[in-house]
Coordinates of C-alpha atoms and ligand atoms in Angstrom, one line a residue:
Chain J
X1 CA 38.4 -24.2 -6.8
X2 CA 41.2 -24.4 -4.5
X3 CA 40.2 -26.8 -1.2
X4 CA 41.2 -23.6 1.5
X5 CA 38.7 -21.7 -1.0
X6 CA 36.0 -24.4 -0.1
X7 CA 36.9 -24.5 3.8
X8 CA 37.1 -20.6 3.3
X9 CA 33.1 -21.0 2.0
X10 CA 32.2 -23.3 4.5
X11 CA 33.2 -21.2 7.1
X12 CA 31.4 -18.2 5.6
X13 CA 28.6 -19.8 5.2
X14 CA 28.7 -21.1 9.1
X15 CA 28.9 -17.8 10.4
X16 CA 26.3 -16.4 8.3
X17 CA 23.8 -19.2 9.5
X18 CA 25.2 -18.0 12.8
X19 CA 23.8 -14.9 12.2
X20 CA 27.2 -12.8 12.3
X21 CA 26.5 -9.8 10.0
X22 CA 29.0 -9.0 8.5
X23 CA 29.3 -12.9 7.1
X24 CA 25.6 -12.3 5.5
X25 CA 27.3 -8.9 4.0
X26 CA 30.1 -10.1 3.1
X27 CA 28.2 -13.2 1.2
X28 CA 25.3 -11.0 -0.4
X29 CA 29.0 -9.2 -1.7
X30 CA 29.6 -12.3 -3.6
X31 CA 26.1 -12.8 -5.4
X32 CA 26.1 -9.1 -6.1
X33 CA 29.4 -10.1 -7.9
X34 CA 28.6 -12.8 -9.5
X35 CA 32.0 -14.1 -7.9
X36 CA 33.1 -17.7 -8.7
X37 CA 31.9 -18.8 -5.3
X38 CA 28.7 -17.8 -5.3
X39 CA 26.7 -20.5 -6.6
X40 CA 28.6 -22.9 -3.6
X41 CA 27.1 -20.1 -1.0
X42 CA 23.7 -20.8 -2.5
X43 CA 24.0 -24.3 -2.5
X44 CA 25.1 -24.3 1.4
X45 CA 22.5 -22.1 2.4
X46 CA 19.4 -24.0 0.9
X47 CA 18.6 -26.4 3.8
X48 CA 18.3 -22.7 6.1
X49 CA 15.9 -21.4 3.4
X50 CA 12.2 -21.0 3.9
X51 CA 11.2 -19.5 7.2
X52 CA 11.0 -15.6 6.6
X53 CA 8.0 -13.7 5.0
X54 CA 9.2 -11.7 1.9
X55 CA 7.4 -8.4 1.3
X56 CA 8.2 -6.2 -1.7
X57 CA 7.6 -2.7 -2.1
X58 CA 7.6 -1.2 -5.9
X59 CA 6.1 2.0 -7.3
X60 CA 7.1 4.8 -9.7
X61 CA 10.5 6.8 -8.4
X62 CA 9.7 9.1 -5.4
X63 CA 6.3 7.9 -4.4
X64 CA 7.7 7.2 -0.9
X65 CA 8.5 4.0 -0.3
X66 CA 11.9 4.1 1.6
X67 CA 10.3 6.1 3.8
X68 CA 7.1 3.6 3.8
X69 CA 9.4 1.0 4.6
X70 CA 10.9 2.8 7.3
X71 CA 7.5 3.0 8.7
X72 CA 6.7 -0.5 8.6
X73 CA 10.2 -1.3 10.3
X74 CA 9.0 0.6 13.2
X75 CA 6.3 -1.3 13.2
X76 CA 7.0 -4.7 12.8
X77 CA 10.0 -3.8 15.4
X78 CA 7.5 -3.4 17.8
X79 CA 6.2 -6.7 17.2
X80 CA 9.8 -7.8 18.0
X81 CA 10.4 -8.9 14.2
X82 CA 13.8 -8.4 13.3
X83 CA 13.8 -7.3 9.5
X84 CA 16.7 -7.3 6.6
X85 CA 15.7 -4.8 3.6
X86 CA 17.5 -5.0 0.3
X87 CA 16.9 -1.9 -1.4
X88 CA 17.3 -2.2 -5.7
X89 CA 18.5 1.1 -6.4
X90 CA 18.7 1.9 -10.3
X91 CA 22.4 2.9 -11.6
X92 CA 23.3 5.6 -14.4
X93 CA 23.0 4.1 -17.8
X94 CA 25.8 6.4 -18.4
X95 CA 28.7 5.6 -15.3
X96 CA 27.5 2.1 -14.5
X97 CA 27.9 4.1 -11.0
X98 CA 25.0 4.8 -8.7
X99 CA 24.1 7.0 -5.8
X100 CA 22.4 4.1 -3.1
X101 CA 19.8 6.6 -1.1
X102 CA 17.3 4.6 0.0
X103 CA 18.5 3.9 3.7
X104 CA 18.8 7.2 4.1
X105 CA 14.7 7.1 4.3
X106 CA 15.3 4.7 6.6
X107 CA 18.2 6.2 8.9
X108 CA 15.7 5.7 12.0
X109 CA 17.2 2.5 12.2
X110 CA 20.4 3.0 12.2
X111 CA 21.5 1.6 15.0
X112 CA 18.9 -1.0 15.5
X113 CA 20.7 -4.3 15.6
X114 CA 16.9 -6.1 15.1
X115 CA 17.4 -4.6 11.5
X116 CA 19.7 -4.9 8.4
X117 CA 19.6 -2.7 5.3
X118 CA 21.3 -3.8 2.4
X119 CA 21.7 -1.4 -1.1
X120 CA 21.7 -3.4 -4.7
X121 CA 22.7 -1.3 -7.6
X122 CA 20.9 -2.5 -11.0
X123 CA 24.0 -2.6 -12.3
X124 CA 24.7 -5.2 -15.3
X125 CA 23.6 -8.6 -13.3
X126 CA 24.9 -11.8 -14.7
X127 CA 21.2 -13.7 -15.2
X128 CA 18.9 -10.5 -14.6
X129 CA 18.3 -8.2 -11.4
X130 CA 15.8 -10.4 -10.5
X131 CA 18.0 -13.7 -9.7
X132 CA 20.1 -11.5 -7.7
X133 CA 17.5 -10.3 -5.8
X134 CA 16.1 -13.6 -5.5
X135 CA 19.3 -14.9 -4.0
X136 CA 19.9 -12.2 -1.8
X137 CA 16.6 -12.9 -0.6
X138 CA 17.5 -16.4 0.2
X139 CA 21.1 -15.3 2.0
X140 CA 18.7 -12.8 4.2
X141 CA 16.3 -15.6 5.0
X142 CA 19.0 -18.3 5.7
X143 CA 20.4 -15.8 8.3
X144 CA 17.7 -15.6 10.0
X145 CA 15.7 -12.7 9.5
X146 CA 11.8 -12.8 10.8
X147 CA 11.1 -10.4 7.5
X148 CA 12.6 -9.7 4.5
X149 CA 11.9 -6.5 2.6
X150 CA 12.2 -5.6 -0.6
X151 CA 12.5 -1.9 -2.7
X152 CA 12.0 -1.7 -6.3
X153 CA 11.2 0.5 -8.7
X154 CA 8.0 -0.2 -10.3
X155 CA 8.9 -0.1 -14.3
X156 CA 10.4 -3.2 -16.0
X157 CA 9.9 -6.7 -16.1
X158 CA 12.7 -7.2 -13.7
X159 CA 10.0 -5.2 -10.9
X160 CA 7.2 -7.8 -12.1
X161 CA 9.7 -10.8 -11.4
X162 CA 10.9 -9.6 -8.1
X163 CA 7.4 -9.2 -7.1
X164 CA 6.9 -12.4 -8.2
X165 CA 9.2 -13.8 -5.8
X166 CA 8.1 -12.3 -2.8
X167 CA 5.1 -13.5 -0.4
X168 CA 3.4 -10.2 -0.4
X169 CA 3.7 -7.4 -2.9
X170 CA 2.7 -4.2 -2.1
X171 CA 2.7 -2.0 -5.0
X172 CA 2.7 2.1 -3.8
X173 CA 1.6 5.2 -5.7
X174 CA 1.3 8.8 -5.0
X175 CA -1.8 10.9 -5.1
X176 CA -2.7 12.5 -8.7
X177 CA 0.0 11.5 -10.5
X178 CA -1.8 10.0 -13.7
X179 CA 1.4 9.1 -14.9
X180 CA 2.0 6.8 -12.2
X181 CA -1.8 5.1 -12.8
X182 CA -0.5 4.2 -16.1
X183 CA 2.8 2.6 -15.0
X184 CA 0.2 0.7 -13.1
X185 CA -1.7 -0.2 -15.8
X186 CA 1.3 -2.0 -17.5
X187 CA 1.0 -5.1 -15.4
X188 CA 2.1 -3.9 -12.0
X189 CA -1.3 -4.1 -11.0
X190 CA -1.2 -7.6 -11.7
X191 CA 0.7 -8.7 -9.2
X192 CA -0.5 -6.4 -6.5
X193 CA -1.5 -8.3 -3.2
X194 CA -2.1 -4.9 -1.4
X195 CA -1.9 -1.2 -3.3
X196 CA -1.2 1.9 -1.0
X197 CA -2.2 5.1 -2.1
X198 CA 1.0 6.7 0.2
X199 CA 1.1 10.7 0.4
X200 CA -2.8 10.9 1.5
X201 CA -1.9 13.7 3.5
X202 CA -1.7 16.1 -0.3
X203 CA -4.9 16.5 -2.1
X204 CA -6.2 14.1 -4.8
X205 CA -5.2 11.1 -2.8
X206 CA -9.3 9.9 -2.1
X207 CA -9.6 10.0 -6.0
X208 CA -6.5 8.6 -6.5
X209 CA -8.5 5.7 -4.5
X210 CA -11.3 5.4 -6.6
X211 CA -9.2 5.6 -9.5
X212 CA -7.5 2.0 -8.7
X213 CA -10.4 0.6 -6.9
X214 CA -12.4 1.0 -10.6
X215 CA -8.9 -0.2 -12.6
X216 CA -9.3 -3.5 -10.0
X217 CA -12.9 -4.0 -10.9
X218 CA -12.0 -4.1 -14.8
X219 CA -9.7 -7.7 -13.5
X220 CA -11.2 -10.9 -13.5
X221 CA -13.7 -11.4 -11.3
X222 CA -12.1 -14.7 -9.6
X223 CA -9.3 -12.5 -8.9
X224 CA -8.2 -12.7 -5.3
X225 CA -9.5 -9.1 -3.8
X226 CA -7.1 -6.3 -3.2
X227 CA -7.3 -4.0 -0.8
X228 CA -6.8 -0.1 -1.1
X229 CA -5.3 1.4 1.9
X230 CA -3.4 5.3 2.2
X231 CA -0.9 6.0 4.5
X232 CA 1.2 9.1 4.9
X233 CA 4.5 7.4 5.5
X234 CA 6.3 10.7 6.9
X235 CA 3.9 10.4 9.6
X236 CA 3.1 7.1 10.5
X237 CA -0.5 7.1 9.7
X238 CA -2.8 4.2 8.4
X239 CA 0.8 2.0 8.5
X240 CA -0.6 -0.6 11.5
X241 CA -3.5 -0.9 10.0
X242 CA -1.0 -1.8 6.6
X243 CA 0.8 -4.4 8.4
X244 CA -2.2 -6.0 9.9
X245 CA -3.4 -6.0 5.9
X246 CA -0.4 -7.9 4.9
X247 CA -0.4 -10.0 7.5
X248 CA -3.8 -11.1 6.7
X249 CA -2.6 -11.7 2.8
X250 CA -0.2 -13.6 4.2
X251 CA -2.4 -16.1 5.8
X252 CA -4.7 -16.5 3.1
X253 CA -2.3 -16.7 0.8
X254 CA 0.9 -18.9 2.3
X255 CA 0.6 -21.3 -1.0
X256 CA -0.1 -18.7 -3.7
X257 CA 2.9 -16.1 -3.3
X258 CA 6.3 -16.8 -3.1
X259 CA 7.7 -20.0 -5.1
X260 CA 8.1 -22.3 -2.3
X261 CA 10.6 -24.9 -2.1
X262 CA 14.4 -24.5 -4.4
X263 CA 13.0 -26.7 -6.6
X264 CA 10.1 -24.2 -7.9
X265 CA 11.9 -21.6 -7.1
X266 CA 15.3 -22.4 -9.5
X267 CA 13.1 -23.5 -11.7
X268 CA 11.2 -20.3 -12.2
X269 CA 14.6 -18.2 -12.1
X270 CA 16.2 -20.7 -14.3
X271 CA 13.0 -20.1 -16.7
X272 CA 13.5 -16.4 -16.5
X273 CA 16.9 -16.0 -17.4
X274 CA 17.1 -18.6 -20.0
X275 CA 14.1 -16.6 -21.5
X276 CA 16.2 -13.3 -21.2
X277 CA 19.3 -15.3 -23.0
X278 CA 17.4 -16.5 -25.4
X279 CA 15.8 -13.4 -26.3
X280 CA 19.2 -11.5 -26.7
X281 CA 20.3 -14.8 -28.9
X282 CA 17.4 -14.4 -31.3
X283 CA 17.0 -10.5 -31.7
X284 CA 20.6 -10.7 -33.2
X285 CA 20.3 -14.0 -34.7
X286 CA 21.8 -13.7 -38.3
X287 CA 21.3 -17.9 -38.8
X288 CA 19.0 -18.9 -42.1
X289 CA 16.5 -20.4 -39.8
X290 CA 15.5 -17.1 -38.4
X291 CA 15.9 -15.4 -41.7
X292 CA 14.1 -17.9 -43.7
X293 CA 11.0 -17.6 -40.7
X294 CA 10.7 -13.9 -40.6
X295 CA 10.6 -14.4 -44.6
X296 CA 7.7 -16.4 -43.7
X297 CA 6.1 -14.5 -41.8
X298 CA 6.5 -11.1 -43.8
X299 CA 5.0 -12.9 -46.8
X300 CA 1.9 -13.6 -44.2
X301 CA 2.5 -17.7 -44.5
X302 CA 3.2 -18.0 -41.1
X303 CA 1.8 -16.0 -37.2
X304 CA 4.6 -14.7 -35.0
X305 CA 3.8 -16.9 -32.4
X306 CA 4.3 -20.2 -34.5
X307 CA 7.0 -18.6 -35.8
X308 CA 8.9 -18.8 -32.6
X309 CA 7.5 -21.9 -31.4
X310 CA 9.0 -23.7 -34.9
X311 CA 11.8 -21.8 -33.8
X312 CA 12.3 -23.1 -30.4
X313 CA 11.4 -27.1 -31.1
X314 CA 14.1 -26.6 -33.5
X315 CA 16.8 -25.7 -30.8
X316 CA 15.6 -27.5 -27.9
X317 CA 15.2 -30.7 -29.9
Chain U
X1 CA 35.3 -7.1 -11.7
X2 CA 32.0 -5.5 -9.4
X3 CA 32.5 -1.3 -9.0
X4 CA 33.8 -0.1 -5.8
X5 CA 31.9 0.8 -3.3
X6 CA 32.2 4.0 -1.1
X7 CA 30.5 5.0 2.1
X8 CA 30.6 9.2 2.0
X9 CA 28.9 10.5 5.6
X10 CA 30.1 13.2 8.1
X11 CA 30.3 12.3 12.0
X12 CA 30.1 14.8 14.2
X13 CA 28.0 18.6 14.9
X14 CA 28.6 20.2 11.7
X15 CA 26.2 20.1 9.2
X16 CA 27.6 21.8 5.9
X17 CA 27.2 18.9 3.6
X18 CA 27.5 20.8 0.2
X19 CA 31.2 19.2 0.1
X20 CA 30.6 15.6 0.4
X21 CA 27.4 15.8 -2.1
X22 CA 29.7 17.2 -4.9
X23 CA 32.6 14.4 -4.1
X24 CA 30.1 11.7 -4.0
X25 CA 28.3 12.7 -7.3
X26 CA 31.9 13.3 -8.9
X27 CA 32.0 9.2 -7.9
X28 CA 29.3 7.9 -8.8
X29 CA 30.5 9.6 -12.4
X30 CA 33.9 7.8 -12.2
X31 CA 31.4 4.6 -12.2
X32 CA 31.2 4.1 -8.2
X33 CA 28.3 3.3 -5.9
X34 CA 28.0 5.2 -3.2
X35 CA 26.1 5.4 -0.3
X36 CA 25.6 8.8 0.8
X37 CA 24.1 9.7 4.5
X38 CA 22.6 13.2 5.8
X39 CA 25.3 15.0 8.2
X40 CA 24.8 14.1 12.1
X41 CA 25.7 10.0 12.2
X42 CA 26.6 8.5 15.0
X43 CA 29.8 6.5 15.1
X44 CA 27.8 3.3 16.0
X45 CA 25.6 3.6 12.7
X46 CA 28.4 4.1 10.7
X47 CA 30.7 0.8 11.5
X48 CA 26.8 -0.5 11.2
X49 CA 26.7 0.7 7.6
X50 CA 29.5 0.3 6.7
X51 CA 29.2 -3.3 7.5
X52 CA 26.1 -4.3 5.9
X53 CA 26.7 -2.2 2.6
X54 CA 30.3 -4.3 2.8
X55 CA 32.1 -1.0 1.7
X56 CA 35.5 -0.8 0.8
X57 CA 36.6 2.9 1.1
X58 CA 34.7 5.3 4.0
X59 CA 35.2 9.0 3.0
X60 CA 34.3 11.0 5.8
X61 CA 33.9 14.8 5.6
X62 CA 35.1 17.2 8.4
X63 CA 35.3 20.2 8.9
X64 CA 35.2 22.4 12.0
X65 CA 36.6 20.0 14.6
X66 CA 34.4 17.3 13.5
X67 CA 37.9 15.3 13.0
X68 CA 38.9 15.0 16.4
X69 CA 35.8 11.8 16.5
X70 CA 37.9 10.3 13.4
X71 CA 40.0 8.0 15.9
X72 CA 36.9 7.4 17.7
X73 CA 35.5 6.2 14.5
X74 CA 38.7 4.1 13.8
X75 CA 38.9 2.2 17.2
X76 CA 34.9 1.2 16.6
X77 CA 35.5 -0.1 12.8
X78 CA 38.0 -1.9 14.5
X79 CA 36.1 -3.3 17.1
X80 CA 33.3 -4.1 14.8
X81 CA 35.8 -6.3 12.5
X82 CA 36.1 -3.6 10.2
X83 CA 40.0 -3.1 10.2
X84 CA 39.8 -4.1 6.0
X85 CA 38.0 -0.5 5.3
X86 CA 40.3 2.1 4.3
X87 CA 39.0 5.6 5.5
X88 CA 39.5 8.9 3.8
X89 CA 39.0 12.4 5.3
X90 CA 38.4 15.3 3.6
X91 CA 38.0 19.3 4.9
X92 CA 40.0 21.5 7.5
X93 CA 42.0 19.5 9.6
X94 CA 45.4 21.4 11.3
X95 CA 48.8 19.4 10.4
X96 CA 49.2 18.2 13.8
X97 CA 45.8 16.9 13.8
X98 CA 46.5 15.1 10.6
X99 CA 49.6 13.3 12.5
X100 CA 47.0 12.2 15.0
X101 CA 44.4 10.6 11.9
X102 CA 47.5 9.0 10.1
X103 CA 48.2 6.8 13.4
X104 CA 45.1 6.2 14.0
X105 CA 44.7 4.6 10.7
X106 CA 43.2 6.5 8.1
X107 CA 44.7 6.5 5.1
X108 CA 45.1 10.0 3.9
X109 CA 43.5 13.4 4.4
X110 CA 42.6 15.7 1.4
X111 CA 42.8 19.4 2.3
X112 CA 41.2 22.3 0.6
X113 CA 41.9 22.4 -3.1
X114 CA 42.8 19.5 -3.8
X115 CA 41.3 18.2 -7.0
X116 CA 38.1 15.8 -7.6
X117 CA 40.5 13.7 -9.7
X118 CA 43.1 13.0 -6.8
X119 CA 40.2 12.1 -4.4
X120 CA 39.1 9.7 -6.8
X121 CA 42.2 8.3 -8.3
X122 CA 43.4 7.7 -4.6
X123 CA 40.2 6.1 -3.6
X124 CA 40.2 3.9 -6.6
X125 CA 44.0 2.6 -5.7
X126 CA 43.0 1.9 -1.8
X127 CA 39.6 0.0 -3.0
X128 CA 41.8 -2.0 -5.8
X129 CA 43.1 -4.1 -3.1
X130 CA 40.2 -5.0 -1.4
X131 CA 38.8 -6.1 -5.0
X132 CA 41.0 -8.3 -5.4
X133 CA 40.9 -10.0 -2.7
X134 CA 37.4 -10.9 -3.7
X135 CA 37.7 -14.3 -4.4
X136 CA 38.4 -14.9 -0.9
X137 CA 35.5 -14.7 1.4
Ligands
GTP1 N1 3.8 14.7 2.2 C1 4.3 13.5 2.2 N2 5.6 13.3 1.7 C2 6.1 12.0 1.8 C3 5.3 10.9 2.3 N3 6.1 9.8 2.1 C4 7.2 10.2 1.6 N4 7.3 11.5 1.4 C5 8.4 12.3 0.8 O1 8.5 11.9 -0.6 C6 9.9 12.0 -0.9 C7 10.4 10.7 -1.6 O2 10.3 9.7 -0.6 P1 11.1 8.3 -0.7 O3 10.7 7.5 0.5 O4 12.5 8.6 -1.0 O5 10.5 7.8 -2.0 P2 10.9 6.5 -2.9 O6 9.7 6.0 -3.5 O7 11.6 5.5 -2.0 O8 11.9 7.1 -3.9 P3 12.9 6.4 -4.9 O9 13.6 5.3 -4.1 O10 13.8 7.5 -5.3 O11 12.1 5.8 -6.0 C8 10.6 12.4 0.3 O12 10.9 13.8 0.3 C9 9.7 12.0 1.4 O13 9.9 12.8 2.6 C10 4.0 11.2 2.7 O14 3.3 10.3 3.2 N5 3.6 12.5 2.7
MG2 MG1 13.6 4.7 -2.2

């Protein structure tokens, strides 16, 4: 890289950490991109990293939870919180191109300088949605931004990693949809902090409560609790009392949420994507090793799982 | 090379939004992301937006006399360090009134019937530039 592309950095970087916004969009531009000079943005920011709270919002399409977040804006805004939100819209499978509608939810604050909406397509991320969003997470915090907040929809693993890298996830259904209870069931639940039952004002929505309360019970019983709550985000209801809950997660929970520290936290991202990688390398694998194991294991000599660990000593060694 | 990002929104009274839904669907197709608002903005929450989403084309949507704000618009993206974003208007807008947009500094103002295509083939050529100039923060 050229030297007036470093200085060029360098003084991006200062006036993001300066807490000019259109540096901070400008920069989140970059990651989004995967530009050559992102990884030197992400170096430069580190030593500003560490003060927000992250709290992410996930659940099926449509449940409500732009306009949820919109809610809690107005909220913590009154607690004089200035909040960023990146909101992970999913793109067409068929365009690459995407309609980004989420701030729309959240027009209320438009022209609220305390608060900064950013839209991230899903669209093809070198190293998974999830480092993205992790990094755009760390470009929001190093700005300065009391809160960070974070939209996703609730359905692959990339949701579950997000959530992972957030202080608080709130995971949101709707009333009666059983669908929605299943895409629950397949691990979302796990890494709820706090589930909202949003919509309360439509029928169903107390036995939509029961419902997850008894799918909670089934987890282990040294399982941090997790409180129920409903809200009816259109109108404000029951969302004070949600930010009081999350605030209270947060406090008992500083260590146990989000990776702390760049050391943990590359180290979990670098985990995830070299997993991803690997897992693209192996599925299309035409090398005699992998032949000669799923031989192996078709002839019932050898598990799957010590299949792949044989596998992996072999190329890490 | 990322996609290009459009803001489409409509300033001003009018609220007939049918238009700019079909142009912003007909972009996202030709592999865009846009950002799409409800009618009613306010000048102020657009050069906001348009900042933070870091867009390189604004298509705005006018029709009644919704155009005369458009210079409006322009000095404020200009204030707000916006002067990069190239702006588009599409709808009714009276020759003369077109002179007025085109020294204010929008780039060019479809009129009725012109093609889907040619809004997005001229999009695509104002947003190239910005592109490449990504390398450069
Ligand atoms: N009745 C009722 N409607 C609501 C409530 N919250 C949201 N909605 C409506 O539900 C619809 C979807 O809301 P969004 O906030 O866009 O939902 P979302 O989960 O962000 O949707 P996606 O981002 O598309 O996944 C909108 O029409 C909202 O007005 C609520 O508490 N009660
Ligand atoms: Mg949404």
């Amino acid at each position: 890289m050229s030297n007036a592309a470093n200085d060029d950095t360098a003084e991006l970087v200062q006036r993001l950490m300066d807490g000019q916004r259109a540096a901070l969009a400008r920069a989140i531009t970059h990651i989004e991109s995967g530009a050559s000079l992102a990884p030197r943005i992400l170096g430069a920011i580190q030593s500003a990293v560490g003060n927000a709270r992250v709290i992410g919002f996930t659940g099926a399409p449509g449940v409500g939870k732009s306009t949820l977040i919109n809610a809690v804006i107005r909220e913590l805004r009154k607690r004089n919180k200035s909040v960023a939100v990146a909101a992970v819209d999913p793109s067409s499978p068929i365009s690459g191109g995407a309609i980004l509608g989420d701030r729309v939810r959240m027009g209320e604050h438009g022209s609220d300088d305390g608060v900064f909406i950013r839209s991230i397509s899903s669209r093809g991320h070198l190293g998974g949605l999830s480092a993205t969003t992790a990094q755009v997470i760390d470009l929001m915090d190093a700005a300065g931004w009391d809160v960070v907040v974070i939209e996703t929809v609730g359905a692959g693993q990339s949701e579950v990693e997000i959530a992972q890298i957030a202080d608080i996830s709130v995971v949101v259904c709707a009333p009666g949809l059983g669908d929605d209870v299943q895409a629950i069931k397949a691990g979302i639940l796990e890494i709820a902090d706090v589930l909202v039952v949003n919509k309360a004002d439509q029928p169903l929505a107390d036995q939509t409560c029961k419902q997850l309360v008894a799918m909670l019970e089934l987890r282990h019983a040294d399982r941090r609790e997790v409180p129920v709550l409903t809200t009816v985000a259109t109108s404000g209801d029951g969302v004070e009392r949600l930010v009081k809950v999350i605030e209270q997660q947060y406090q008992e929970n500083v260590e146990a949420t989000r990776v702390r520290g760049p050391v943990q936290r590359f180290q979990y991202l670098i985990a995830n994507a070299a997993g991803r990688q690997l897992q693209e390398q192996l599925a299309t694998s035409s090398e005699k090793a992998m032949h000669d194991m799923c031989a192996r294991v078709s002839r019932g000599e050898l598990s799957v799982d010590s299949a792949a660990r044989s596998l992996l000593e072999a190329m890490l060694r | 090379m990322r996609p290009i990002k459009v803001l489409v929104t409509k300033i001003g009274l009018d609220g007939h939004d049918r238009g700019s839904r079909v142009v912003a669907a007909h972009l996202r197709d030709a592999g865009m992301e846009v950002v799409y608002t409800p009618p009613w903005q306010q000048i102020d929450a657009v050069v906001k937006l348009a900042m933070e989403e870091d867009v390189d084309v604004i298509g705005l949507s006018c029709l009644a006399t919704d155009h005369l704000l458009v210079p409006k618009l322009m000095h404020a993206l200009r204030d707000g360090g916006l002067a990069h974003v190239k702006v588009v208007v599409g709808g009714i807008v009276p020759d003369e009134d077109e002179v007025t947009l085109l020294d204010a500094g929008v780039s060019r103002v479809f009129h009725p019937g012109t093609s889907l295509d040619d809004i997005t083939e001229t999009i695509t050529d104002l947003a190239t530039l910005a592109l490449a100039n990504d390398e450069h923060p």
